[in-house]
Coordinates of C-alpha atoms in Angstrom, one line a residue:
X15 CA 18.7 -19.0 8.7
X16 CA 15.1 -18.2 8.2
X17 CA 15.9 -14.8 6.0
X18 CA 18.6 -17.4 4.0
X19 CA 16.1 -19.3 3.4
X20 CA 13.4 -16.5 2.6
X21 CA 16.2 -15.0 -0.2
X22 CA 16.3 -18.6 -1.4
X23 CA 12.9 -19.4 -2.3
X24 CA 12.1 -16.2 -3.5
X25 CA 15.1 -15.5 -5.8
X26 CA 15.7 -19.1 -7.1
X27 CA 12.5 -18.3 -9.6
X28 CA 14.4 -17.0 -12.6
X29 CA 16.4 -19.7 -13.6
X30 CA 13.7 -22.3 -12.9
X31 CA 11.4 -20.1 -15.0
X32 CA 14.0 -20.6 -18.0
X33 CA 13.8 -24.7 -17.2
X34 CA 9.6 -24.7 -17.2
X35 CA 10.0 -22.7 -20.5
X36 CA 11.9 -25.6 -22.1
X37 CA 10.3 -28.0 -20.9
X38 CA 6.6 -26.9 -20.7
X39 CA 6.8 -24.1 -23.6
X40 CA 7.9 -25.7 -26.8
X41 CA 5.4 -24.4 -28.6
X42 CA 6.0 -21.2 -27.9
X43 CA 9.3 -21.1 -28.4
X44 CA 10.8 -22.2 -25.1
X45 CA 8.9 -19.0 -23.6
X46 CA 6.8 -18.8 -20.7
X47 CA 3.8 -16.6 -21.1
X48 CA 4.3 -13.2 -19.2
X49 CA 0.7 -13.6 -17.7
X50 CA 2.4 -17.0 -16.0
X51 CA 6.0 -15.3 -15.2
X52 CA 3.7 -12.5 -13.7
X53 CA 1.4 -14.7 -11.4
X54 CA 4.2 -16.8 -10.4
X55 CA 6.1 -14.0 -9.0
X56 CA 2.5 -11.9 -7.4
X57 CA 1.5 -15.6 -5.5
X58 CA 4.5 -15.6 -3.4
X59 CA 4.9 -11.7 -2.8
X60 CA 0.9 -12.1 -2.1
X61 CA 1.3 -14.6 0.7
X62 CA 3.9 -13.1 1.8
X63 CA 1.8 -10.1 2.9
X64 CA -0.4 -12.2 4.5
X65 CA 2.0 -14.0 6.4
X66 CA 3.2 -10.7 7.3
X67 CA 0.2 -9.7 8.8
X68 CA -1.2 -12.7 10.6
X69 CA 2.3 -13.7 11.5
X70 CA 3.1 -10.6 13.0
X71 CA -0.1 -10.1 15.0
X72 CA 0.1 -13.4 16.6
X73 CA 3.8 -12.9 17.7
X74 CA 1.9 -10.1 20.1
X75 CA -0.7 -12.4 21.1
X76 CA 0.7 -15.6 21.5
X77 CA 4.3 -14.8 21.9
X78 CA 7.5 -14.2 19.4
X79 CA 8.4 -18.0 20.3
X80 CA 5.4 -20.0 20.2
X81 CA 4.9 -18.9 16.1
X82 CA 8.3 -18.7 15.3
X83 CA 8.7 -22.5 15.0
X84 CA 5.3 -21.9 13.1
X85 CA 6.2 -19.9 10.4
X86 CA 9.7 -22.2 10.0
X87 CA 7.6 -25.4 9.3
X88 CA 5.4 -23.4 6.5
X89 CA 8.1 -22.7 4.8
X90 CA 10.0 -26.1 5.1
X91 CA 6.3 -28.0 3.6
X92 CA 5.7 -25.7 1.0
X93 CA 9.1 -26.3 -0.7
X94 CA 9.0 -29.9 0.0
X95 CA 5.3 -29.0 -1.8
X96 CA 6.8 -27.4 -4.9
X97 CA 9.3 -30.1 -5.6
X98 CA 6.0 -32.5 -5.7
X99 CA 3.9 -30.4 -7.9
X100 CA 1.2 -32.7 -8.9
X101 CA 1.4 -34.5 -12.1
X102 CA 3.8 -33.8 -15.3
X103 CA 0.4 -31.4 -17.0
X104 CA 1.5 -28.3 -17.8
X105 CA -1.9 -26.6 -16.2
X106 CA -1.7 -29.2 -13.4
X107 CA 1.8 -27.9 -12.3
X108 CA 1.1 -24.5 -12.6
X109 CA -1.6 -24.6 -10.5
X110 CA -0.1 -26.8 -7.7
X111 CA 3.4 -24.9 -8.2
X112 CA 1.2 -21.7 -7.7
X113 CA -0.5 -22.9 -4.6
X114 CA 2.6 -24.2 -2.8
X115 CA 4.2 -21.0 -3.7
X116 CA 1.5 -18.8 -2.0
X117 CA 1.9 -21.3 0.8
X118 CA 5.4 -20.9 0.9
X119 CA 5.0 -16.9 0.9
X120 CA 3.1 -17.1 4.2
X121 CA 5.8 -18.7 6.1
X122 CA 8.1 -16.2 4.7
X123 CA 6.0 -13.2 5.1
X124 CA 6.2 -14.9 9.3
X125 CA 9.4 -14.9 9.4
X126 CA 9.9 -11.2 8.3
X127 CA 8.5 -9.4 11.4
X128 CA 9.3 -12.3 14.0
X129 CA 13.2 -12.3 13.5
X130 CA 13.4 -9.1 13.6
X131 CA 11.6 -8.7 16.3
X132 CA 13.2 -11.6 18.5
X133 CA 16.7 -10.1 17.4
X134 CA 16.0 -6.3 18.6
X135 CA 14.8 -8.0 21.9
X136 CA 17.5 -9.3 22.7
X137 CA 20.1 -7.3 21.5
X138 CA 21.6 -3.9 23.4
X139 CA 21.4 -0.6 22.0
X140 CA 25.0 -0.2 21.4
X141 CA 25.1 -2.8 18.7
X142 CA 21.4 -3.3 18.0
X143 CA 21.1 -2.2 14.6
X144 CA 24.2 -4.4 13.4
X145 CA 22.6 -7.7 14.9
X146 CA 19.3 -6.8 13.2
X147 CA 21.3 -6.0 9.8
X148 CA 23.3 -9.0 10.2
X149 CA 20.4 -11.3 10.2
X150 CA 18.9 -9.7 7.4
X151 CA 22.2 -9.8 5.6
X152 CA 21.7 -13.2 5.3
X153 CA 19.3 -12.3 2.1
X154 CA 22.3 -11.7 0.2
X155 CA 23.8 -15.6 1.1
X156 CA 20.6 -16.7 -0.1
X157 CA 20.6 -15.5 -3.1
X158 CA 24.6 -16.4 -3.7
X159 CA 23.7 -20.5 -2.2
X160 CA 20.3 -20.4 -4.5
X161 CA 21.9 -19.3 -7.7
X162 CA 25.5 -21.9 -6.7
X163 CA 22.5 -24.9 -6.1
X164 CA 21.4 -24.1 -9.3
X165 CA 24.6 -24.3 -11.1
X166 CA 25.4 -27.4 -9.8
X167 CA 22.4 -29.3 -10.0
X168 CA 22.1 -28.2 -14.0
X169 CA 26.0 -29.0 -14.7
X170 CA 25.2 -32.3 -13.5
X171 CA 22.3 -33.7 -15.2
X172 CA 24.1 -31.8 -18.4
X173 CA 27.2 -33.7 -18.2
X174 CA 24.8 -36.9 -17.2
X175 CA 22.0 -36.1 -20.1
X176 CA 22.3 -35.7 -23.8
X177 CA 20.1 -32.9 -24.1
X178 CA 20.2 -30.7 -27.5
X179 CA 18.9 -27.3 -27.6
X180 CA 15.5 -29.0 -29.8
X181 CA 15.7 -31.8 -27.1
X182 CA 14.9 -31.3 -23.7
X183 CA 15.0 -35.1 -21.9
X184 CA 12.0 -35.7 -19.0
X185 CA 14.6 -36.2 -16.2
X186 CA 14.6 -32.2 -16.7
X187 CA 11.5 -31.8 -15.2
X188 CA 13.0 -33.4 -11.7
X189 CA 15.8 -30.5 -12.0
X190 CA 13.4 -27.7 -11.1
X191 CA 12.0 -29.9 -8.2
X192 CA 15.4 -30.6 -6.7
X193 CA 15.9 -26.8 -6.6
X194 CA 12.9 -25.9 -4.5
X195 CA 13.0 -28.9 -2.3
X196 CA 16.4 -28.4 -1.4
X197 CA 15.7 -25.2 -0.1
X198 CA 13.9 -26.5 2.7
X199 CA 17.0 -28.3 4.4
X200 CA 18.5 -25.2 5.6
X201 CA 15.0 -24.3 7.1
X202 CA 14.3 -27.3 8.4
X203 CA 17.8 -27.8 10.5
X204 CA 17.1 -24.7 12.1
X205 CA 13.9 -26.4 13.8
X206 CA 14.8 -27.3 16.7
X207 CA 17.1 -24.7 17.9
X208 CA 14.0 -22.4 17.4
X209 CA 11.7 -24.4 19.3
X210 CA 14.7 -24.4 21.8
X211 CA 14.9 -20.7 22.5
X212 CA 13.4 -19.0 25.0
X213 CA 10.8 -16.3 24.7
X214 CA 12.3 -12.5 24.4
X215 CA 12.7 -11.3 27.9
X216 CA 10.9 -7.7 26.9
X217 CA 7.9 -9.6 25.6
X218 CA 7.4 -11.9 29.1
X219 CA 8.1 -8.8 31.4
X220 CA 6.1 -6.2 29.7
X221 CA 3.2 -8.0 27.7
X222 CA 3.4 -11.2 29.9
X223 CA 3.8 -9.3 32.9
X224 CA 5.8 -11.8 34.2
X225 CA 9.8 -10.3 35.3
X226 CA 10.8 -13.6 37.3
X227 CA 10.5 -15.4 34.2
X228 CA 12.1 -12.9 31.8
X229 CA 14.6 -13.1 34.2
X230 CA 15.2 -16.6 34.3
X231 CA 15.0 -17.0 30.4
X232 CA 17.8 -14.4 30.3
X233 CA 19.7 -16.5 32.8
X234 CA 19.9 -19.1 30.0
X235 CA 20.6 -16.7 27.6
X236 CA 23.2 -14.7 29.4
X237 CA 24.6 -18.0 31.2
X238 CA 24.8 -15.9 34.4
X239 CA 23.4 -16.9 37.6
X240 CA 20.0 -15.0 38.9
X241 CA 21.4 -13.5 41.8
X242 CA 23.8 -11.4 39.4
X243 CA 20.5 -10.2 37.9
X244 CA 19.4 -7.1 40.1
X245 CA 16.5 -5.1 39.6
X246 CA 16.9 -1.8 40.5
X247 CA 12.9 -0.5 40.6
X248 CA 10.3 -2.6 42.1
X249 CA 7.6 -4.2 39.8
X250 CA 4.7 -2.4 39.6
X251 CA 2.1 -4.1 37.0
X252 CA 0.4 -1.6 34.5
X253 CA -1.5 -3.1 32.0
X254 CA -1.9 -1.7 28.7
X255 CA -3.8 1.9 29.0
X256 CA -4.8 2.0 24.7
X257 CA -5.8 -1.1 22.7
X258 CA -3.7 -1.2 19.3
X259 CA -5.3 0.7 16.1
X260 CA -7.2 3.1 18.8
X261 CA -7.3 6.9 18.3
X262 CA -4.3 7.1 21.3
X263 CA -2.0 4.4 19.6
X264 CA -2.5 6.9 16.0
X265 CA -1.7 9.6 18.4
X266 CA 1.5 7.9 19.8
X267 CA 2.9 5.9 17.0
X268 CA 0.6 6.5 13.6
X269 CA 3.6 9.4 12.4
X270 CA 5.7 5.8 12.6
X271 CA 3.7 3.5 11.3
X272 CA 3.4 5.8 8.1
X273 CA 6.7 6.4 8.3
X274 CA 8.0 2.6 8.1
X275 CA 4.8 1.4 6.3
X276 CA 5.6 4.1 3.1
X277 CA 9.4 4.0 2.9
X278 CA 9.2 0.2 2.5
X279 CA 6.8 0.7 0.0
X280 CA 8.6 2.5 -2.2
X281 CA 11.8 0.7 -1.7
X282 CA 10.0 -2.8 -2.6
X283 CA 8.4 -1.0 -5.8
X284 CA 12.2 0.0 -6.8
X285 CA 14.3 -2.9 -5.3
X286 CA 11.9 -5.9 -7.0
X287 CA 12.3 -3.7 -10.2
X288 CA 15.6 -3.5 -10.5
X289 CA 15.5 -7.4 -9.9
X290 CA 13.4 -8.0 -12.7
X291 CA 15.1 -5.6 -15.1
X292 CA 18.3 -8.4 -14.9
X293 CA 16.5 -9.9 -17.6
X294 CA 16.8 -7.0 -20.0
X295 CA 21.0 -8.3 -19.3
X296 CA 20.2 -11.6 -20.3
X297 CA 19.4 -10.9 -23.8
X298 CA 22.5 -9.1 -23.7
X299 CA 25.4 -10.9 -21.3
X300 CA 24.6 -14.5 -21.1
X301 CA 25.8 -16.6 -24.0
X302 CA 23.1 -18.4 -25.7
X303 CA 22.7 -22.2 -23.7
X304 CA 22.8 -25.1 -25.7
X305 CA 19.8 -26.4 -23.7
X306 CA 17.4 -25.9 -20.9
X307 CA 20.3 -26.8 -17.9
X308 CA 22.8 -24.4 -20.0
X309 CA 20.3 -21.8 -20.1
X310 CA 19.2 -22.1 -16.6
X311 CA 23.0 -22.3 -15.1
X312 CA 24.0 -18.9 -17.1
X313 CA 21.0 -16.9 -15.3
X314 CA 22.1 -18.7 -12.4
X315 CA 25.5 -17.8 -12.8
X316 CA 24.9 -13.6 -13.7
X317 CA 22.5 -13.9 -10.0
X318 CA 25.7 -15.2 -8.1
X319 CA 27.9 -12.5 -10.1
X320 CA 25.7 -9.8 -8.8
X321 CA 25.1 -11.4 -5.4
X322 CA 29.1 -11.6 -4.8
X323 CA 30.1 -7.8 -6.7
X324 CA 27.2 -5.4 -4.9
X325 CA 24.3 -7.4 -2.7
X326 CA 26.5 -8.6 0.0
X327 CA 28.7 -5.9 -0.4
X328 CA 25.9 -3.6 0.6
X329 CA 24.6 -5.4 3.5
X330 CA 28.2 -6.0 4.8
X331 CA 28.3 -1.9 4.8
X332 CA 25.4 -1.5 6.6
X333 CA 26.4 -3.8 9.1
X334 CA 29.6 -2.2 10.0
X335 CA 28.2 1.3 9.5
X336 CA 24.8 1.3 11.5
X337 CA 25.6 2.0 14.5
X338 CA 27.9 4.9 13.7
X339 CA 26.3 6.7 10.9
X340 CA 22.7 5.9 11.6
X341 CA 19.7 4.3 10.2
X342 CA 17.8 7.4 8.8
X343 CA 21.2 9.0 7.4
X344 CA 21.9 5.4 5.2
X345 CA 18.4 5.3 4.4
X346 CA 18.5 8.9 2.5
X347 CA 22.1 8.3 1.4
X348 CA 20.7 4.9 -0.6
X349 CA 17.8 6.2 -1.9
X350 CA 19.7 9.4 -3.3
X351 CA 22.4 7.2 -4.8
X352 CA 19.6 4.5 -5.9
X353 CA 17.9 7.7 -7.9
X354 CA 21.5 8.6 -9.5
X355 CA 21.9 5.0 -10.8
X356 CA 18.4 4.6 -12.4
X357 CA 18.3 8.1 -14.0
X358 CA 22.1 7.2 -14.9
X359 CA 20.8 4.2 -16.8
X360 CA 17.2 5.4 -17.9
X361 CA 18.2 8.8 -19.4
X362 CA 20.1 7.5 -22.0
X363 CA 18.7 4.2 -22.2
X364 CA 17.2 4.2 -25.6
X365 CA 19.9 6.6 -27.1
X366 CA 23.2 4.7 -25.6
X367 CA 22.5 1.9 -23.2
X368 CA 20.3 -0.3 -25.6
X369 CA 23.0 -0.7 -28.0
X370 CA 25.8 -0.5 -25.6
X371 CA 25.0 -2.8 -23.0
X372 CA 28.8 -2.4 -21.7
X373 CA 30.5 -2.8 -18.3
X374 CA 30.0 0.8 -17.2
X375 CA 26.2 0.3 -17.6
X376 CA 27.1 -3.3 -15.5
X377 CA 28.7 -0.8 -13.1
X378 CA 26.2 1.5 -13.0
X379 CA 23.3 -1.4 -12.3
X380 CA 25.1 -2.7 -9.4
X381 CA 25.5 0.3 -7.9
X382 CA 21.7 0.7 -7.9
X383 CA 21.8 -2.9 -5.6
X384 CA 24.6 -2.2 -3.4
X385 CA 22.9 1.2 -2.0
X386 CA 19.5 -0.4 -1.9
X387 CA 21.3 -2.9 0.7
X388 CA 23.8 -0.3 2.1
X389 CA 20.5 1.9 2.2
X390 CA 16.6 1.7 2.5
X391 CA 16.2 -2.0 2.1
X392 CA 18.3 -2.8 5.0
X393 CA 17.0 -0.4 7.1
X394 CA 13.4 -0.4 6.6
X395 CA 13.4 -3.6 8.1
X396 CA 15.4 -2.7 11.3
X397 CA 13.4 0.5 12.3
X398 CA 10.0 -0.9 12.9
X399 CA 11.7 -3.6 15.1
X400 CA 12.9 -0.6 17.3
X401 CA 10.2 2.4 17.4
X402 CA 7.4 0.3 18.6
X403 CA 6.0 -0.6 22.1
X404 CA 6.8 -4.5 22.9
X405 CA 3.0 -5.0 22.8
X406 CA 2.8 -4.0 19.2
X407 CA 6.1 -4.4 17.9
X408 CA 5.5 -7.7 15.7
X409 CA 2.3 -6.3 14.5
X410 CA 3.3 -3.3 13.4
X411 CA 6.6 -4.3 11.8
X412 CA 4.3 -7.2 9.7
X413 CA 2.2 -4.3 8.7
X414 CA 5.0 -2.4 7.6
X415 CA 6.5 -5.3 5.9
X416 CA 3.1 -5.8 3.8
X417 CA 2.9 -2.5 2.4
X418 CA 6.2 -3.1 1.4
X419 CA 5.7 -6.5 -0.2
X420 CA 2.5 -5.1 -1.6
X421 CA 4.9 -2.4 -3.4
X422 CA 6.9 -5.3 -4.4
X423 CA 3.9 -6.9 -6.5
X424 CA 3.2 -3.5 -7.9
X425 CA 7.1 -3.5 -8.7
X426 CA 7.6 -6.4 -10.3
X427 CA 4.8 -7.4 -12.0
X428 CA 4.0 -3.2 -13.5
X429 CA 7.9 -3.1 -14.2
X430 CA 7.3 -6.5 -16.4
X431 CA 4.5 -4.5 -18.1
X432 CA 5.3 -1.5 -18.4
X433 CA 8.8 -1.8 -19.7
X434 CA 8.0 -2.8 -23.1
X435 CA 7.1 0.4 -25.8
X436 CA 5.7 -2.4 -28.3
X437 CA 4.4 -5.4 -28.4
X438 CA 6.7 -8.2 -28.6
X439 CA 7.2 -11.6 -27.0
X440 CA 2.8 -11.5 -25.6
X441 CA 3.7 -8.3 -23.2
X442 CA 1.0 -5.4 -24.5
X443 CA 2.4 -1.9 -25.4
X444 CA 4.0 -0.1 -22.3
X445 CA 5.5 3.4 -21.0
X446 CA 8.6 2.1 -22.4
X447 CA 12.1 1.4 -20.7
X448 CA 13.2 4.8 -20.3
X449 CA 10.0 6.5 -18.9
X450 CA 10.0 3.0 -16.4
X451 CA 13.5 3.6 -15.1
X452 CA 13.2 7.3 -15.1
X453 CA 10.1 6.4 -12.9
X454 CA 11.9 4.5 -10.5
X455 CA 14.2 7.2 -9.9
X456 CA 11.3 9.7 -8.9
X457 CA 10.4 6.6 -6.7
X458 CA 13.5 6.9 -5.0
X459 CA 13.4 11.2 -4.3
X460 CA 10.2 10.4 -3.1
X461 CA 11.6 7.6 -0.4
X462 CA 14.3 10.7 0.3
X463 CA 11.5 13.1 1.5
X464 CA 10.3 10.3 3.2
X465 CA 12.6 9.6 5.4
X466 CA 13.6 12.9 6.3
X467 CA 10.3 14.0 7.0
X468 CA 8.5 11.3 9.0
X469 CA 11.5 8.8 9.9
X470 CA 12.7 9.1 13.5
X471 CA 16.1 8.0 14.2
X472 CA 16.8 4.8 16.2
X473 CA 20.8 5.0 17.1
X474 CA 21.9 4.2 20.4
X475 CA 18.6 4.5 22.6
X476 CA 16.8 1.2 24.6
X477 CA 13.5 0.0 22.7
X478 CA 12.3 2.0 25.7
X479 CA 13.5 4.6 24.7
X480 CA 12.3 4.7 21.3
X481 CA 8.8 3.4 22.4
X482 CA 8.3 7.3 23.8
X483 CA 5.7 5.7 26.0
X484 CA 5.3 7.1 29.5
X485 CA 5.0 3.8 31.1
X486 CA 5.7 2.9 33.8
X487 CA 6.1 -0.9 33.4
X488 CA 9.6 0.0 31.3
X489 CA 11.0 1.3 34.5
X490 CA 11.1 -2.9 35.7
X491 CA 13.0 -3.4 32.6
X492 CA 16.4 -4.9 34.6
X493 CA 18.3 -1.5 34.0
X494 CA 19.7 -4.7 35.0
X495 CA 22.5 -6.7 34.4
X496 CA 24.4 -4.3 36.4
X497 CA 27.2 -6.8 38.0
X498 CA 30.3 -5.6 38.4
X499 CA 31.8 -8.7 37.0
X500 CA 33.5 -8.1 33.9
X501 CA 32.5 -11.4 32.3
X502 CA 28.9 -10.4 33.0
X503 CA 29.3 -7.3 31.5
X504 CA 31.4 -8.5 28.7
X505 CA 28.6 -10.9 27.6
X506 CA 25.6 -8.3 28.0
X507 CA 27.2 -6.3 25.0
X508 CA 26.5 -8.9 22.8
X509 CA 23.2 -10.7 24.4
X510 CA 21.4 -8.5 26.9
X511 CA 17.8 -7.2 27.0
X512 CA 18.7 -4.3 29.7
X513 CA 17.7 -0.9 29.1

């Protein structure tokens, strides 16, 4: 729930955009300024990158657990905080709706590394990456409930209001704010259950140092008794023998890092993109609203049409294929067919596409989306949950994330830019649509070489495993769970933390 909300807040934007162009924007003809659309969407990315970091570093220090609950609370605040932006000012709600949304960025960029984190922990290596995928997945409901919230809430107050397409009534103003705050409710029923869960067994036994207790927690976990536990190796205690960011951890792990760190880069620069350029369809597909809740509940609509066709889609593949095919295999396969799809559209842009905005180019664009989700932006959030030692897993996949979400502002806010090959509508002369798109495909070979140079693969070996540390501490690791009950073993394929 915290990724559904995550896709929420940061994808309800567009439509609620359109409604603070009506209603703050009539003289400029119902148009927000791009220097506005463009800091609205770098404050959240921006927080987010913080949140990744500090978020992610603290779930090493203090525990996966003990911040969780944390980063859930910043998020369910800071849209309670949007909703309440201060006064009816146009610069007064900017500013506040800015701030709240750099809040509300740091609690996502939290939740980023420790879900994935606390899902790879306790999930086995058999069906590890479709756990990890599955939570993410839940991006793509995010985006499908944000974009159906919209809809409603706009059909309402437009069958309730008399609004005209000169006229927009004040009681529009509460329809943006009902949009963000409601995103907070999903979040904020998920409280308790996380404050209810118990620490990752890996992170108590090897960073803790502290076995009996992993193993009790995964008594709860497993609902097994702890004699049906059995450790096969005796505890030995061996502290860490390299501090994090010293020239040994670069020796071990750095090829890694780079590797997660870039690939999500480059997807973020491509994926956020591709996002944007939806609004290049507007001008074409949507019908022209009315008024501001028409307006707002057609962008709404073309968001949930894209959601249903190719986002979920996607992530539904990878979670069926993960485990089978593997992670560095999908992520090539997506970046390959991402490249196809943008040079398939930006090639011929100016001399087909721009005047024949039909459903093969519709095709075509959601392609790009389904293999970024059946592809690198699926994956590049479940490898650095799996290739890093327990001590620095968090920290490292929140420093992976940032890079990525740092590609993301570069993304979105340059595509905005540098689409445009004259001036028009206050954006400055740019590289054009074609050169952008064309771009974003050599973007995507670049992710290819990427990943097949640098990316290790993930499939079907313990976090142990994959940590290619020569530890000793691992060894203590419960190759565990080895009952010959049935209904014990049954239950560790979907729940244990064993090697």
């Amino acid at each position: 729930m915290g990724l559904f909300t995550d896709s929420y807040d940061l994808f309800c934007i567009p439509p609620i955009m359109k409604l603070i162009g009506r209603i703050y924007y009539q003289d400029n003809h119902h148009r927000v300024p791009p220097v506005v659309t463009s800091t609205m969407v770098a404050v959240a990315l921006l927080g987010t990158v913080i949140g990744q970091i500090v978020f992610g570093r603290l779930g090493d220090c203090k525990g996966r657990r003990r911040v969780y609950g944390l980063a859930l609370m910043f998020m369910v605040l800071s849209s309670i905080g949007c909703g309440f932006s201060i006064s009816t000012s146009r610069t007064y709600v900017l500013l506040s709706l800015g701030f709240f949304r750099f809040l509300l960025g740091v609690g996502i960029g939290g939740d980023y590394p420790l879900s994935a984190t606390i899902m790879s922990e306790f999930a086995n290596k058999r069906t590890r990456g479709a756990f990890i995928a599955a939570v993410f997945s839940m991006q793509g409901f995010g985006i499908l409930f944000s974009s159906t919230v919209t809809m409603v809430v706009c059909a309402i107050f437009d069958r309730a209001s008399h609004a005209t397409n000169i006229h927009t009534p004040k009681e529009a103003d509460l329809v943006w704010r009902i949009i963000l705050m409601i995103g907070a409710i999903p979040a904020g029923l998920t409280y308790y259950w996380r404050m209810m869960m118990p620490e990752t067994a890996r992170y108590t036994a090897l960073v803790e140092q502290n076995v009996l207790q992993a193993a009790k927690d995964m008594e709860k976990v497993l609902d097994v008794s702890l004699s049906q536990i059995a450790e096969e190796v005796e505890y030995q205690p061996n502290p860490p023998s390299y501090l994090f960011l010293s020239q040994e951890f670069f020796r071990r792990h750095g090829r890694d890092l780079f590797a997660c760190a870039s690939s999500w880069f480059i997807v973020d620069v491509v994926f956020y993109s591709n996002n944007l350029f939806q609004s290049q369809i507007y001008e074409r597909y949507l019908p022209k609203g009315d008024n501001a809740y028409q307006e707002a509940f057609h962008v709404a609509k073309l968001q949930a049409v894209i959601a249903v066709c190719s986002t979920i889609p996607g992530y539904f593949a990878t979670v069926y294929f993960i485990d089978s095919i593997g992670r560095v295999k999908i992520q090539i396969m997506g970046f390959f067919f991402m490249a196809i799809g943008l040079f398939a559209i930006g090639i011929p842009y100016s001399a087909y596409w721009d005047e024949n905005t039909n459903v093969g180019f519709m095709f075509i664009y959601g392609l790009t989306f389904f293999f970024s989700n059946f592809g690198p932006n699926t994956t590049t959030f479940i490898v650095p949950a799996e290739l890093f030692p327990a001590r620095f897993r968090s920290t490292c996949h929140g420093i992976s994330g940032a890079f990525g979400k740092v590609g993301a502002i570069i993304g979105a806010v340059g595509f905005l830019w540098a689409s445009h090959d004259r001036r028009e509508d206050g954006y400055s002369k740019g590289i054009g649509m074609t050169a952008s798109l064309v771009l974003l495909g050599g973007v995507c070979i670049v992710g290819m070489a990427t990943t097949y140079f640098f990316t290790r693969e993930t499939m079907g070996r313990s976090l142990e495993e994959n940590e290619n540390e020569d530890v000793t501490t691992k060894l203590c690791v419960w190759r565990c769970f080895t009952s010959t009950n049935s209904s014990v073993q049954a239950q560790t394929t979907t729940g244990e933390a064993a090697v």
